[in-house]
Structures are given as C-alpha cells and as structure tokens.
Coordinates of C-alpha atoms in Angstrom, one line a residue:
M1 CA 104.0 -62.8 128.6
Q2 CA 103.6 -59.0 128.8
L3 CA 104.5 -57.1 125.7
P4 CA 106.9 -54.1 125.9
I5 CA 104.7 -51.0 126.3
N6 CA 105.4 -49.6 122.8
Q7 CA 104.4 -52.9 121.2
E8 CA 101.3 -53.0 123.4
Y9 CA 100.3 -49.6 122.0
Q10 CA 101.0 -50.8 118.5
Q11 CA 98.8 -53.8 119.0
R12 CA 96.0 -51.6 120.4
V13 CA 96.1 -49.3 117.5
A14 CA 95.9 -52.2 115.1
T15 CA 93.0 -53.7 117.1
K16 CA 91.0 -50.5 117.1
S17 CA 91.7 -49.9 113.4
A18 CA 90.3 -53.4 112.6
E19 CA 87.2 -52.6 114.8
L20 CA 86.7 -49.3 113.0
T21 CA 86.8 -51.1 109.6
V22 CA 84.0 -53.4 110.7
L23 CA 82.0 -50.6 112.2
N24 CA 82.2 -48.5 109.1
K25 CA 80.8 -51.4 107.1
K26 CA 77.9 -51.8 109.5
I27 CA 77.2 -48.1 109.5
N28 CA 77.2 -48.0 105.7
A29 CA 74.9 -51.1 105.6
V30 CA 72.4 -49.4 108.0
S31 CA 72.5 -46.2 105.9
L32 CA 71.6 -48.1 102.8
F33 CA 68.9 -50.0 104.6
R34 CA 67.4 -46.7 105.8
L35 CA 67.3 -45.5 102.2
F36 CA 65.6 -48.8 101.2
V37 CA 63.0 -48.3 104.0
I38 CA 62.3 -44.7 102.9
V39 CA 61.8 -45.8 99.3
G40 CA 60.1 -49.1 100.0
G41 CA 58.0 -47.6 102.8
A42 CA 56.7 -44.9 100.6
I43 CA 55.6 -47.5 98.1
L44 CA 54.0 -49.6 100.8
I45 CA 52.1 -46.7 102.3
F46 CA 50.9 -45.6 98.9
Q47 CA 49.6 -49.1 98.1
C48 CA 47.8 -49.3 101.4
F49 CA 46.2 -45.9 101.0
R50 CA 44.9 -47.0 97.6
T51 CA 43.0 -49.8 99.3
E52 CA 41.1 -47.1 101.2
I53 CA 41.2 -49.3 104.3
V54 CA 41.9 -46.8 107.1
W55 CA 43.3 -49.2 109.7
L56 CA 45.6 -50.8 107.1
S57 CA 46.9 -47.3 106.1
L58 CA 47.5 -46.3 109.7
V59 CA 49.3 -49.6 110.4
S60 CA 51.5 -49.2 107.4
V61 CA 52.5 -45.7 108.4
L62 CA 53.2 -46.8 111.9
F63 CA 55.2 -49.8 110.8
V64 CA 57.4 -47.8 108.4
L65 CA 57.9 -45.1 111.0
L66 CA 58.9 -47.6 113.7
V67 CA 61.4 -49.5 111.4
F68 CA 62.9 -46.2 110.3
M69 CA 63.3 -44.9 113.9
G70 CA 64.8 -48.3 114.9
L71 CA 67.4 -47.9 112.1
V72 CA 68.1 -44.3 113.2
S73 CA 68.6 -45.5 116.8
K74 CA 70.9 -48.4 115.5
Q75 CA 73.0 -46.0 113.5
S76 CA 73.3 -43.6 116.4
K77 CA 74.5 -46.4 118.6
L78 CA 77.0 -47.5 116.0
E79 CA 78.3 -44.0 115.6
R80 CA 78.8 -43.7 119.4
I81 CA 80.8 -47.0 119.4
K82 CA 82.8 -45.8 116.4
K83 CA 83.6 -42.5 118.2
A84 CA 84.8 -44.3 121.3
A85 CA 87.0 -46.6 119.2
E86 CA 88.4 -43.6 117.3
D87 CA 89.2 -41.9 120.6
E88 CA 90.9 -45.0 122.1
R89 CA 92.9 -45.4 118.9
W90 CA 94.0 -41.8 119.1
V91 CA 95.1 -42.3 122.8
N92 CA 97.3 -45.2 121.8
Q93 CA 98.6 -43.5 118.6
N94 CA 99.5 -40.5 120.7
E95 CA 101.6 -42.7 123.0
L96 CA 103.4 -44.1 119.9
D97 CA 104.0 -40.6 118.6
I98 CA 105.6 -39.5 121.9
W99 CA 107.7 -42.7 121.9
A100 CA 108.9 -41.8 118.4
G101 CA 109.9 -38.2 119.5
K102 CA 106.9 -36.5 117.9
P103 CA 104.9 -33.8 119.7
N104 CA 102.4 -34.8 122.3
G105 CA 98.8 -34.3 121.1
Y106 CA 97.8 -32.9 124.5
A107 CA 98.5 -29.3 125.6
D108 CA 102.2 -28.5 126.2
G109 CA 101.5 -25.9 128.9
A110 CA 102.9 -23.0 127.0
E111 CA 100.3 -20.7 128.7
F112 CA 102.0 -21.3 132.0
F113 CA 105.5 -20.1 130.9
D114 CA 106.8 -17.4 133.3
S115 CA 110.3 -16.1 132.8
K116 CA 110.2 -14.7 136.4
H117 CA 109.3 -18.0 138.0
P118 CA 112.0 -19.3 140.4
Y119 CA 112.8 -22.3 138.1
T120 CA 110.3 -23.3 135.4
S121 CA 111.7 -21.2 132.5
D122 CA 115.3 -22.4 133.2
L123 CA 114.3 -26.0 133.5
D124 CA 112.0 -26.3 130.4
V125 CA 109.0 -27.1 132.6
F126 CA 106.4 -25.6 130.2
G127 CA 106.1 -25.1 126.5
E128 CA 107.3 -27.0 123.4
A129 CA 109.6 -29.9 124.2
S130 CA 109.1 -29.4 127.9
L131 CA 108.5 -31.6 131.0
Y132 CA 104.8 -30.7 130.8
A133 CA 104.6 -31.7 127.1
L134 CA 106.2 -35.0 128.0
I135 CA 103.9 -35.8 130.9
N136 CA 100.5 -34.2 130.1
R137 CA 97.5 -36.5 129.4
C138 CA 94.9 -34.1 130.7
S139 CA 91.9 -32.9 128.5
T140 CA 89.8 -30.8 130.9
P141 CA 90.9 -27.3 131.7
E142 CA 90.8 -28.0 135.4
A143 CA 93.2 -30.9 135.1
I144 CA 95.5 -29.0 132.8
V145 CA 95.8 -26.2 135.5
R146 CA 96.2 -28.8 138.3
L147 CA 99.0 -30.6 136.6
A148 CA 100.8 -27.3 136.0
G149 CA 100.4 -26.5 139.7
W150 CA 102.1 -29.8 140.6
L151 CA 105.1 -28.9 138.5
D152 CA 105.6 -25.3 139.5
K153 CA 105.4 -25.9 143.3
A154 CA 106.8 -28.7 145.4
A155 CA 104.4 -30.8 147.3
D156 CA 105.0 -31.8 150.9
P157 CA 106.5 -35.3 151.6
S158 CA 103.2 -36.9 152.6
T159 CA 101.4 -35.7 149.5
I160 CA 104.3 -37.0 147.3
A161 CA 104.1 -40.4 149.0
E162 CA 100.3 -40.5 148.3
R163 CA 100.7 -39.6 144.7
Q164 CA 103.5 -42.2 144.2
E165 CA 101.2 -44.9 145.6
A166 CA 98.3 -43.7 143.5
I167 CA 100.3 -43.7 140.2
K168 CA 101.7 -47.1 140.8
E169 CA 98.2 -48.4 141.0
L170 CA 97.0 -46.4 138.0
A171 CA 100.1 -47.4 135.9
A172 CA 98.9 -51.1 136.2
K173 CA 95.4 -50.2 135.0
L174 CA 96.1 -49.5 131.3
N175 CA 92.6 -50.4 130.1
W176 CA 91.0 -48.2 132.7
T177 CA 93.2 -45.2 132.3
Q178 CA 92.8 -45.3 128.5
R179 CA 89.0 -45.5 128.7
V180 CA 89.0 -42.4 131.0
Q181 CA 91.4 -40.6 128.6
A182 CA 89.2 -41.5 125.6
G183 CA 86.0 -40.6 127.5
L184 CA 87.3 -37.0 128.1
L185 CA 89.0 -36.5 124.8
F186 CA 86.1 -34.3 123.6
N187 CA 87.2 -31.6 126.0
R188 CA 90.8 -31.6 124.6
Q189 CA 89.3 -30.6 121.2
E190 CA 86.7 -28.2 122.4
K191 CA 88.8 -26.5 125.1
I192 CA 85.7 -25.4 127.1
N193 CA 85.7 -25.2 130.8
Y194 CA 82.5 -27.3 131.4
E195 CA 83.0 -27.5 135.1
R196 CA 83.0 -23.7 135.5
R197 CA 80.0 -23.4 133.2
F198 CA 78.1 -26.0 135.1
A199 CA 79.1 -24.5 138.5
T200 CA 77.9 -21.1 137.3
Y201 CA 74.6 -22.6 136.4
L202 CA 74.2 -24.5 139.7
N203 CA 75.1 -21.4 141.7
S204 CA 72.7 -19.2 139.9
P205 CA 69.4 -18.4 141.7
L206 CA 66.5 -20.8 141.2
L207 CA 63.7 -19.4 139.2
N208 CA 60.3 -19.5 140.7
F209 CA 58.7 -21.1 137.7
A210 CA 54.9 -21.5 137.8
G211 CA 52.5 -21.8 140.7
K212 CA 50.6 -24.7 142.1
A213 CA 47.7 -24.3 139.6
L214 CA 50.0 -24.5 136.6
R215 CA 51.9 -27.5 138.0
L216 CA 48.6 -29.3 138.6
Y217 CA 47.4 -28.5 135.1
V218 CA 50.6 -29.8 133.5
K219 CA 49.9 -33.1 135.2
V220 CA 46.2 -33.3 134.2
G221 CA 46.2 -31.3 130.9
P222 CA 47.5 -34.1 128.6
W223 CA 45.0 -36.5 130.1
L224 CA 42.2 -34.1 129.4
L225 CA 43.3 -33.8 125.8
L226 CA 43.6 -37.6 125.4
L227 CA 40.1 -37.9 126.9
A228 CA 38.7 -35.3 124.5
I229 CA 40.3 -37.1 121.5
G230 CA 38.9 -40.4 122.7
L231 CA 35.4 -39.0 123.1
S232 CA 35.5 -37.3 119.8
F233 CA 35.2 -40.7 118.1
F234 CA 31.8 -41.0 119.7
I235 CA 30.6 -37.5 120.4
K236 CA 31.3 -35.0 117.6
P237 CA 31.5 -31.8 119.7
F238 CA 34.5 -33.2 121.6
T239 CA 36.5 -32.8 118.4
G240 CA 36.3 -29.0 118.8
I241 CA 37.1 -29.3 122.5
A242 CA 40.2 -31.4 121.7
V243 CA 41.4 -28.7 119.1
V244 CA 40.8 -25.9 121.7
I245 CA 42.8 -27.8 124.4
G246 CA 45.6 -28.4 121.9
L247 CA 45.7 -24.7 120.9
I248 CA 45.8 -23.7 124.6
H249 CA 48.7 -26.0 125.2
L250 CA 50.5 -24.5 122.2
L251 CA 49.9 -20.9 123.3
M252 CA 51.0 -21.8 126.9
T253 CA 54.3 -23.2 125.4
I254 CA 54.8 -20.0 123.3
G255 CA 54.0 -17.8 126.3
Y256 CA 56.4 -19.4 128.6
A257 CA 59.2 -19.9 126.0
G258 CA 61.3 -17.1 127.4
T259 CA 61.1 -18.5 130.9
V260 CA 62.0 -22.0 129.7
T261 CA 65.0 -20.5 127.9
R262 CA 66.2 -18.8 131.1
V263 CA 65.9 -22.0 133.1
S264 CA 67.9 -24.0 130.5
A265 CA 70.5 -21.2 129.9
G266 CA 73.9 -22.5 130.8
I267 CA 73.2 -26.2 130.2
D268 CA 71.4 -26.1 126.9
K269 CA 73.1 -28.4 124.3
M270 CA 75.1 -30.0 127.2
S271 CA 73.3 -33.4 127.2
N272 CA 76.0 -35.2 125.4
V273 CA 78.8 -33.6 127.4
L274 CA 77.1 -34.5 130.7
A275 CA 76.5 -38.0 129.5
A276 CA 80.2 -38.3 128.7
F277 CA 81.2 -37.0 132.1
A278 CA 78.6 -39.4 133.7
A279 CA 80.3 -42.4 131.9
V280 CA 83.7 -41.3 133.2
F281 CA 82.3 -40.9 136.7
K282 CA 80.9 -44.4 136.5
Q283 CA 84.3 -45.7 135.5
V284 CA 85.8 -44.3 138.7
E285 CA 82.8 -45.5 140.9
T286 CA 82.9 -49.1 139.7
E287 CA 86.7 -49.6 139.9
D288 CA 88.3 -51.3 142.8
W289 CA 90.8 -49.0 144.5
Q290 CA 93.6 -49.9 146.9
S291 CA 95.7 -46.7 147.3
A292 CA 94.6 -44.2 149.9
L293 CA 94.5 -41.2 147.5
N294 CA 92.5 -43.0 144.8
K295 CA 90.0 -44.3 147.4
R296 CA 89.5 -40.8 148.8
L297 CA 89.0 -39.3 145.3
A298 CA 86.5 -42.0 144.4
L299 CA 84.5 -41.2 147.5
Q300 CA 83.9 -37.7 146.1
L301 CA 81.8 -39.3 143.4
Y302 CA 79.1 -40.4 145.9
F303 CA 76.5 -38.4 147.7
E304 CA 77.2 -38.9 151.4
G305 CA 79.2 -41.9 150.5
K306 CA 76.2 -43.8 149.1
Q307 CA 74.4 -42.6 145.9
P308 CA 76.7 -42.4 142.9
V309 CA 77.1 -39.0 141.2
S310 CA 77.2 -40.7 137.7
A311 CA 73.5 -41.7 138.0
A312 CA 72.5 -38.1 139.0
I313 CA 74.5 -36.5 136.1
K314 CA 73.1 -39.1 133.7
D315 CA 69.6 -38.2 134.8
L316 CA 70.2 -34.5 134.2
S317 CA 71.7 -35.4 130.8
D318 CA 68.5 -37.2 129.9
I319 CA 66.3 -34.3 131.0
I320 CA 68.3 -31.8 129.0
S321 CA 68.2 -34.2 126.0
R322 CA 64.4 -34.3 126.2
L323 CA 64.3 -30.5 126.7
E324 CA 66.3 -30.1 123.5
Y325 CA 63.3 -31.6 121.5
R326 CA 62.0 -28.0 121.6
N327 CA 64.7 -27.0 119.1
N328 CA 62.9 -29.1 116.5
M329 CA 59.7 -27.1 115.6
L330 CA 57.7 -30.1 114.4
I331 CA 58.6 -32.6 117.1
G332 CA 58.7 -29.9 119.8
G333 CA 55.3 -28.5 118.7
L334 CA 53.6 -32.0 118.8
Y335 CA 55.2 -32.9 122.1
N336 CA 54.0 -29.7 123.7
I337 CA 50.5 -29.9 122.3
F338 CA 50.0 -33.4 123.5
L339 CA 52.2 -33.6 126.6
L340 CA 53.1 -30.0 127.6
W341 CA 56.7 -31.3 127.2
D342 CA 58.7 -28.2 127.9
F343 CA 56.9 -27.6 131.2
R344 CA 57.5 -31.2 132.4
Q345 CA 61.3 -31.0 131.6
V346 CA 61.7 -27.6 133.2
F347 CA 60.0 -28.9 136.4
A348 CA 62.4 -31.9 136.2
V349 CA 65.4 -29.6 135.9
L350 CA 64.4 -27.5 138.9
A351 CA 63.7 -30.6 141.0
W352 CA 67.1 -32.0 140.0
R353 CA 68.8 -28.7 141.1
R354 CA 67.0 -28.7 144.4
D355 CA 68.1 -32.3 145.1
H356 CA 71.7 -32.2 143.8
Q357 CA 72.9 -28.6 143.6
G358 CA 75.5 -28.7 146.4
H359 CA 76.8 -32.3 145.8
V360 CA 78.0 -32.8 142.3
L361 CA 80.9 -30.3 141.7
G362 CA 83.2 -32.4 143.9
A363 CA 83.0 -35.1 141.3
F364 CA 84.5 -32.8 138.6
D365 CA 87.3 -31.9 140.9
A366 CA 88.0 -35.6 141.6
I367 CA 88.1 -36.3 137.8
S368 CA 90.6 -33.5 137.2
H369 CA 92.7 -35.0 140.0
F370 CA 92.6 -38.4 138.4
E371 CA 93.6 -36.9 135.0
A372 CA 96.7 -35.4 136.6
L373 CA 97.5 -38.7 138.3
I374 CA 97.0 -40.6 135.0
S375 CA 99.5 -38.3 133.4
L376 CA 102.1 -39.2 136.0
A377 CA 101.1 -42.9 135.7
A378 CA 101.7 -42.8 131.9
L379 CA 105.2 -41.5 132.6
H380 CA 105.8 -44.4 135.1
R381 CA 104.4 -47.0 132.7
N382 CA 106.3 -45.7 129.6
H383 CA 109.6 -45.6 131.4
P384 CA 110.0 -48.8 133.5
D385 CA 113.7 -48.1 133.9
W386 CA 112.9 -44.8 135.8
S387 CA 112.4 -45.0 139.5
L388 CA 110.1 -43.4 142.1
P389 CA 112.4 -41.2 144.3
E390 CA 112.8 -41.7 148.0
I391 CA 111.8 -38.6 149.9
S392 CA 114.1 -37.9 152.8
N393 CA 112.4 -37.0 156.2
S394 CA 115.7 -37.1 158.1
G395 CA 115.8 -33.3 158.7
Q396 CA 119.2 -33.2 157.0
R397 CA 119.4 -31.8 153.4
S398 CA 119.8 -34.9 151.2
L399 CA 120.5 -35.4 147.5
V400 CA 121.7 -38.8 146.2
A401 CA 121.2 -39.5 142.5
I402 CA 122.4 -42.8 141.0
D403 CA 122.7 -43.0 137.2
L404 CA 120.8 -39.7 136.8
K405 CA 119.8 -38.7 133.3
H406 CA 117.9 -35.7 131.7
P407 CA 114.3 -36.7 131.3
L408 CA 114.0 -34.8 128.0
I409 CA 117.1 -36.2 126.3
P410 CA 116.4 -39.4 124.3
A411 CA 117.6 -42.5 126.2
L412 CA 120.2 -43.5 123.5
Q413 CA 121.7 -40.0 123.6
S414 CA 121.7 -39.3 127.3
V415 CA 124.6 -40.0 129.7
A416 CA 124.1 -41.1 133.2
N417 CA 125.8 -39.4 136.1
T418 CA 126.0 -40.2 139.8
Y419 CA 126.1 -37.5 142.4
R420 CA 126.0 -37.5 146.2
M421 CA 125.7 -34.4 148.3
E422 CA 127.9 -35.6 151.1
N423 CA 130.4 -33.7 153.2
H424 CA 129.4 -30.4 151.5
R425 CA 126.5 -28.0 151.0
I426 CA 127.7 -26.4 147.8
A427 CA 129.0 -28.3 144.8
L428 CA 131.3 -26.1 142.6
I429 CA 131.5 -27.4 139.1
T430 CA 134.2 -26.2 136.7
G431 CA 134.9 -27.6 133.3
S432 CA 135.6 -27.3 129.6
N433 CA 133.1 -25.6 127.2
M434 CA 130.4 -28.0 126.0
A435 CA 131.5 -30.6 128.4
G436 CA 128.1 -30.9 130.2
K437 CA 128.0 -28.5 133.1
S438 CA 124.8 -26.7 132.2
T439 CA 123.1 -29.9 131.2
F440 CA 124.0 -31.5 134.5
L441 CA 122.4 -28.6 136.4
R442 CA 119.2 -28.9 134.3
T443 CA 119.3 -32.7 134.8
V444 CA 119.4 -32.3 138.6
G445 CA 116.7 -29.6 138.5
S446 CA 114.3 -31.3 136.1
N447 CA 114.4 -34.5 138.1
M448 CA 113.8 -32.6 141.3
V449 CA 110.7 -31.0 139.7
L450 CA 109.5 -34.5 138.8
A451 CA 110.2 -35.9 142.3
F452 CA 108.4 -33.0 144.1
A453 CA 105.3 -33.5 141.8
G454 CA 105.1 -37.2 142.9
A455 CA 106.4 -38.5 139.5
P456 CA 109.1 -41.0 138.7
V457 CA 112.6 -39.6 138.0
C458 CA 115.0 -40.5 135.2
A459 CA 117.5 -42.3 137.5
A460 CA 118.2 -45.8 138.9
H461 CA 117.7 -44.3 142.4
M462 CA 117.2 -40.9 143.9
L463 CA 117.1 -39.8 147.5
V464 CA 116.1 -36.2 147.9
S465 CA 114.7 -33.8 150.5
V466 CA 111.9 -31.5 149.5
V467 CA 113.4 -28.1 148.8
H468 CA 112.3 -24.9 147.1
L469 CA 114.3 -24.7 143.8
V470 CA 115.7 -21.4 142.6
T471 CA 117.7 -21.2 139.4
Y472 CA 120.0 -18.9 137.5
M473 CA 120.6 -20.2 134.0
R474 CA 119.0 -18.5 131.0
I475 CA 119.3 -14.8 131.6
R476 CA 117.7 -12.7 128.8
D477 CA 117.6 -9.0 128.2
S478 CA 114.2 -7.4 127.5
L479 CA 113.5 -4.6 125.1
H480 CA 109.9 -4.5 126.4
E481 CA 111.1 -3.8 129.9
S482 CA 114.2 -1.8 128.8
T483 CA 116.4 -4.3 130.7
S484 CA 120.0 -5.0 129.7
T485 CA 121.5 -8.5 130.1
F486 CA 123.5 -7.4 133.1
K487 CA 120.5 -5.8 134.8
A488 CA 118.5 -8.9 134.2
E489 CA 121.3 -10.9 135.8
L490 CA 121.3 -8.6 138.8
D491 CA 117.6 -8.9 139.2
R492 CA 117.7 -12.7 139.0
M493 CA 120.7 -12.8 141.4
Q494 CA 118.8 -10.6 143.9
M495 CA 115.9 -13.0 143.8
I496 CA 118.3 -16.0 144.4
L497 CA 120.0 -14.3 147.4
Q498 CA 116.8 -13.2 149.0
S499 CA 115.3 -16.7 148.6
V500 CA 118.4 -18.3 150.3
E501 CA 118.5 -15.7 153.0
C502 CA 114.7 -15.9 153.9
D503 CA 114.0 -19.5 153.1
K504 CA 116.1 -22.2 154.7
E505 CA 114.5 -24.8 152.3
A506 CA 115.9 -23.0 149.2
F507 CA 118.1 -25.0 146.9
F508 CA 120.0 -23.0 144.2
L509 CA 121.3 -24.0 140.7
L510 CA 123.6 -21.3 139.3
D511 CA 125.1 -21.5 135.9
E512 CA 127.9 -19.1 135.0
M513 CA 127.1 -16.0 137.0
L514 CA 127.4 -12.4 135.7
R515 CA 128.1 -13.2 132.0
G516 CA 127.1 -9.6 131.1
T517 CA 130.2 -7.9 132.6
N518 CA 134.0 -8.0 132.3
S519 CA 136.1 -10.9 133.4
V520 CA 137.6 -9.2 136.5
D521 CA 134.2 -8.0 137.8
K522 CA 132.7 -11.3 136.9
Y523 CA 135.2 -13.3 139.0
R524 CA 135.0 -10.9 142.0
G525 CA 131.2 -10.7 141.8
S526 CA 130.8 -14.5 141.5
K527 CA 133.1 -15.0 144.5
A528 CA 131.2 -12.5 146.6
V529 CA 127.9 -14.2 145.7
I530 CA 129.2 -17.6 146.7
Q531 CA 130.6 -16.3 149.9
K532 CA 127.2 -14.7 150.8
L533 CA 125.5 -18.0 150.0
I534 CA 127.9 -19.8 152.3
A535 CA 127.3 -17.2 155.1
D536 CA 123.5 -17.7 154.7
Q537 CA 123.8 -21.4 155.0
G538 CA 122.8 -21.9 151.4
T539 CA 122.7 -25.3 149.6
G540 CA 123.0 -25.9 145.9
I541 CA 125.2 -26.3 142.9
V542 CA 127.2 -23.7 141.0
A543 CA 128.7 -24.2 137.5
T544 CA 131.5 -21.8 136.3
H545 CA 134.4 -21.4 134.0
D546 CA 136.3 -19.3 136.6
L547 CA 139.0 -21.7 137.8
Q548 CA 140.0 -19.3 140.6
L549 CA 136.7 -19.9 142.3
A550 CA 137.8 -23.5 142.9
K551 CA 140.0 -22.2 145.7
L552 CA 136.8 -21.6 147.7
A553 CA 136.7 -25.3 148.4
E554 CA 140.1 -25.1 150.2
E555 CA 138.9 -22.0 152.2
N556 CA 135.6 -23.7 153.1
P557 CA 136.2 -27.4 153.8
G558 CA 133.0 -29.4 154.5
I559 CA 130.9 -26.7 152.9
V560 CA 132.2 -26.3 149.3
Q561 CA 133.5 -29.2 147.2
N562 CA 134.9 -29.2 143.7
F563 CA 133.6 -31.2 140.8
H564 CA 134.3 -30.9 137.1
F565 CA 133.5 -32.0 133.5
D566 CA 136.4 -32.3 131.1
I567 CA 137.5 -33.5 127.7
Q568 CA 140.0 -35.9 126.3
V569 CA 142.2 -34.9 123.4
H570 CA 143.2 -37.7 121.0
E571 CA 145.2 -36.9 117.9
G572 CA 143.9 -33.3 118.0
E573 CA 140.3 -34.4 118.3
M574 CA 138.2 -33.5 121.4
L575 CA 136.3 -36.4 123.0
F576 CA 133.5 -35.6 125.4
D577 CA 132.3 -38.2 128.0
Y578 CA 129.9 -35.8 129.8
K579 CA 130.8 -37.5 133.1
I580 CA 131.0 -35.6 136.4
K581 CA 134.3 -36.1 138.3
D582 CA 135.8 -35.1 141.6
G583 CA 138.1 -32.1 141.9
E584 CA 138.6 -29.0 139.7
C585 CA 139.1 -29.0 136.0
T586 CA 142.6 -28.9 134.5
I587 CA 141.8 -29.3 130.7
F588 CA 140.2 -26.5 128.7
N589 CA 139.2 -26.3 125.1
A590 CA 138.2 -22.7 124.1
S591 CA 141.3 -22.3 121.9
M592 CA 140.6 -25.6 120.1
L593 CA 137.0 -24.7 119.5
L594 CA 137.9 -21.2 118.2
R595 CA 140.5 -22.8 115.9
Q596 CA 137.8 -25.0 114.4
I597 CA 135.9 -21.9 113.2
G598 CA 139.1 -20.2 111.9
V599 CA 140.2 -18.1 114.8
I600 CA 143.8 -18.6 115.9
I601 CA 144.8 -17.5 119.4
E602 CA 148.5 -16.5 119.7
E603 CA 150.4 -18.5 122.3

C-alpha cells in the first residue's frame, strides 16, 4: 500500500538519518585506524631500519604507505556516500518543510520580480510566498531561469501537452527525481553558473601547445629516466645521468607552468563538479523513458545518438583531477620528474576538447530542462487532488473551472468556486468588502499561469484556452519615478487597453479601477474603460464596488454578465462564505466594518 506523500517523505528522512548515523560511526572508526597506522607504522619502520636490512626497510615503508593510502581512499568513499545521504535527506526534509508551510529551501525567484510585467507582480508569481517559491526545485542557474520563463510567458498548446505528459511520468519516479535533485544540490549552495563557465572554456581558442618533438619526448622521457635508474644499479655513471634527466624534467615543468595554467584556466578545480554532472547525466541516460519530451531530452545526452555524454564528462573530470596534482608541490614535483605529468594531462585535455568540444553543452541544457520539469512534477505529486488542465483547441475562448482554489492558500483555509465563461465575454463581479472578489481574480489568474506552464492547477477540473494574461490589481505610486497613484493607474490601464486592442488573445483581470480619483470620475472612467473593452472584443473579468456598472450587463446581453460575492448578517455579525454567485450584489458592509473600528455613519 502506497503511503501518503508526506508520510513517504518522513520515512525517507528517518531512513537517511539512520544511514548517516552508521556512516558517521564508520568514518570515525577509519579515522582512528588511520591514526593507529601512523603511530604503529612509524614504530614498525623504525624497527625495520634498526635491522639494517635494506629490502625489509623498503618493504615496511611501502606496506605502511599502501595501508595508509587505502584508508584514505576508504574514508574519501565514505565521505562521498555521507554527502549523498545528507543531500537526499535535505531534499526530503525540504518537502516536509514546504508541506508544513515553511519557506522552500530553493530560490524563490525574487530576482525575476517586475512590477511592469503584464501579470507576474499582481499574481504573486515571483518572490517570497509566491508560485515560484512553491514550485521551484531547481539548483542550476540555467534551470532557475528556464522555470521563471515558463511562468512569465504562456506556452503553446502542444508544448503544454508535452510537459503534462512528461511531468506525469516524472511524478511517478520519486527515487529518480530525488537522486537528480540531490546530485545537483551543490549548485544551489554555490550559485555558480558552471554551464556558462564551461561553455566559455570550450569556446575559447585552442592553444597550440608544444610541437612534435616535445610530444615525442613526453612519451619516451619517463622511459629514459626509468632505464637510467635501472642501469645505475649496475653502472655507476648512470646515477648522474638519471639525476640530470630528472632535473631536465623538473625544469621543463617549471618552464611550461604558465602555459599549463592557461590551458587549464576556466576548468581548474572543477573535477568534482564535472564528476557530479556526469553522475546526473548518467541517471538520465540509463532511465527508461516513455513520454516524448523526456525521450527527446535524454537523446541530447548522447553523441550522434550513440556515445553517452556522461562518459566523456567523467573522462574530463578524471583528467582535471590528475592535473590538479600539480597544486601539491611534493606530489606534483615527483610526478613531473618521473612521468612529465603536467604535459601528459594537458595533452589529454587538448585531445578531449578536439573530440568533444561541439557536443557536450546540449547535455547541460537538457538537465536544466529536466530540473524545471521535476519542479512541476513535485507539484503534481504533492497535490494529488489537483488536476492537469485541459487545453482547449476549439478556436473559441474557453474557461471552465470546477472547484477552483487559490494555489497559495492552505487547503484547509481555501474555498472552492466554480466558474464557467458561457454566454458572455466579460464577467462583471460586484460585492461586499472583504467578500472575496480580489482573491477570486487572483485565483483565476494564478491557475491560468500554472496551466500555461504545463503544471497542474488547484481545481477538480479546468478547461482553458491559451491566452495572454494582463492584470490590473496592485497599483502603486513610485517616489523613484515621481509617479502618483492615479498616474500609475493610468499607465497600467493604457497597457491593458493597448494589449486588448492589439492582441486578440489577451485576457484581462481588472480589480477596482481608478481608485486614485473621486467617486464620480471613478464610475464614469470605469464605465468608459469597460465599454472600450467591449468594443475591442475583449475578454476577461472585472471586479468593482460600483453597483451602477452592473447595468452594463443589461445593455450588452451575451457579452457582459453579472456575478457577485456577498455576506450574510446574523444577529449583527457578518458571515462570509466567499462563494461566487450569479447576478449583482445587493448586500453591502462598509458601514458595519466602519462601526467595528468606532466610526458611525449617520443614516
């Protein structure tokens, strides 16, 4: 029996915590054993040297060194496993935090906030407690930008359908999606655009490093040194020759150090990062995909549809890791004296670039796409009562929403409403103060944003045409721009009217127009605006306190239809049901609300 998703997350947190307890004990045991090997090994080597038996002394040193290196390798492996377990635990704990109403640990998209955008600022799309903050599970900068783009611009119907199919498949792959999230979590913390950095490196000119003679010597030089060392045991002059060859190798390394640095610039210290990306690439490559979009993205991780990118990136990671030995003066010096190490790794880097330069960046693009889809899939998985909307292709403007709720209001506090745009193009909503008009407009708009991104909506069912949203809700003055509230309203209204006039796909949501002027001009101006929207064949929803505007429904049958939110008064107490109803509002509550704060209005 499948657990409810929040219980599944709790169980996974508990499992990973137990794993980490065991891992910490193992790591501590290995650390203690390393200390024992250092102390015990020193005693062993000392005793062997006292025997003055050369071969025994050398064997003891080699034995202690091998045991110590084995323990270092073992601890490094345990540390990697521990880091992976910590990341997976964080991913699950973050889901529990979101479930409990705490902030999402991923970015909230505040950098994308734009007060002049047609709808994102009015509908809480970006920033704290926003749609983006609810949805985002992206770590890489590319994915963060991609997901934002999906929310601030409607996709076409075929793209929406592809995304819906993809997120249904991903939502069922909890283990896989969490491994990918955990594998990329390092980028959430570091906030470095590794794809751009890597692309800059790959697109930089290839250095013409070394001629044929040097390349040939790099191949034979270490063998010459080995031969000289071997012969020195039998022919004494070869000892000096071996020393000279070693010094030549060291001087060559020093002489070419600047060139080696230029070759590695841009990817130095990236071996662990590339290894992490390679592991994520492999997760995609080895998964069985059914949806068309996921299959197409997975193909971007193969060269010409055959060789996996993960193997190539892992090869480069290993080369860089070996090149980083040069950062340790002792190890780097010995490796370069005996093996001309830096030269070999630089040649390997240049060969890798020639073979793969134009083929790997598509893999990073595919991963950012998967991250954005995983974000939508998490929303689908976490809210099984939400539905994937049906996108209308009838050519007629459609909007049917059954049991529609605001996606950012907790389920126990939200009220479901059903709305059908039938026999009208403009819904005119009147109503009492605080009865739910503004929230309803944001509910419709927020769910449209989700629908047009390919995400599930907070409704039992939704049928909607792809439209271009424009909103008029939160109008602010601006000291910085020397703009009054009324001027800001006029600027916003001009944008709305131009959008409706020029774009037949525009859909407006207008909440209480022209608040910054007197009541007479407010009514006359609002009426004129609605009449222009009617004349321009506009479609949308208008919320207002001006009851006189309700007469527009009588004057424009089949175009404007009245709806309202009201209150019930029981024993002097106001009761709100936040339900949309047909017709104009007949119950108002401003006097009662003012009376509650000590202001009495004369009858």
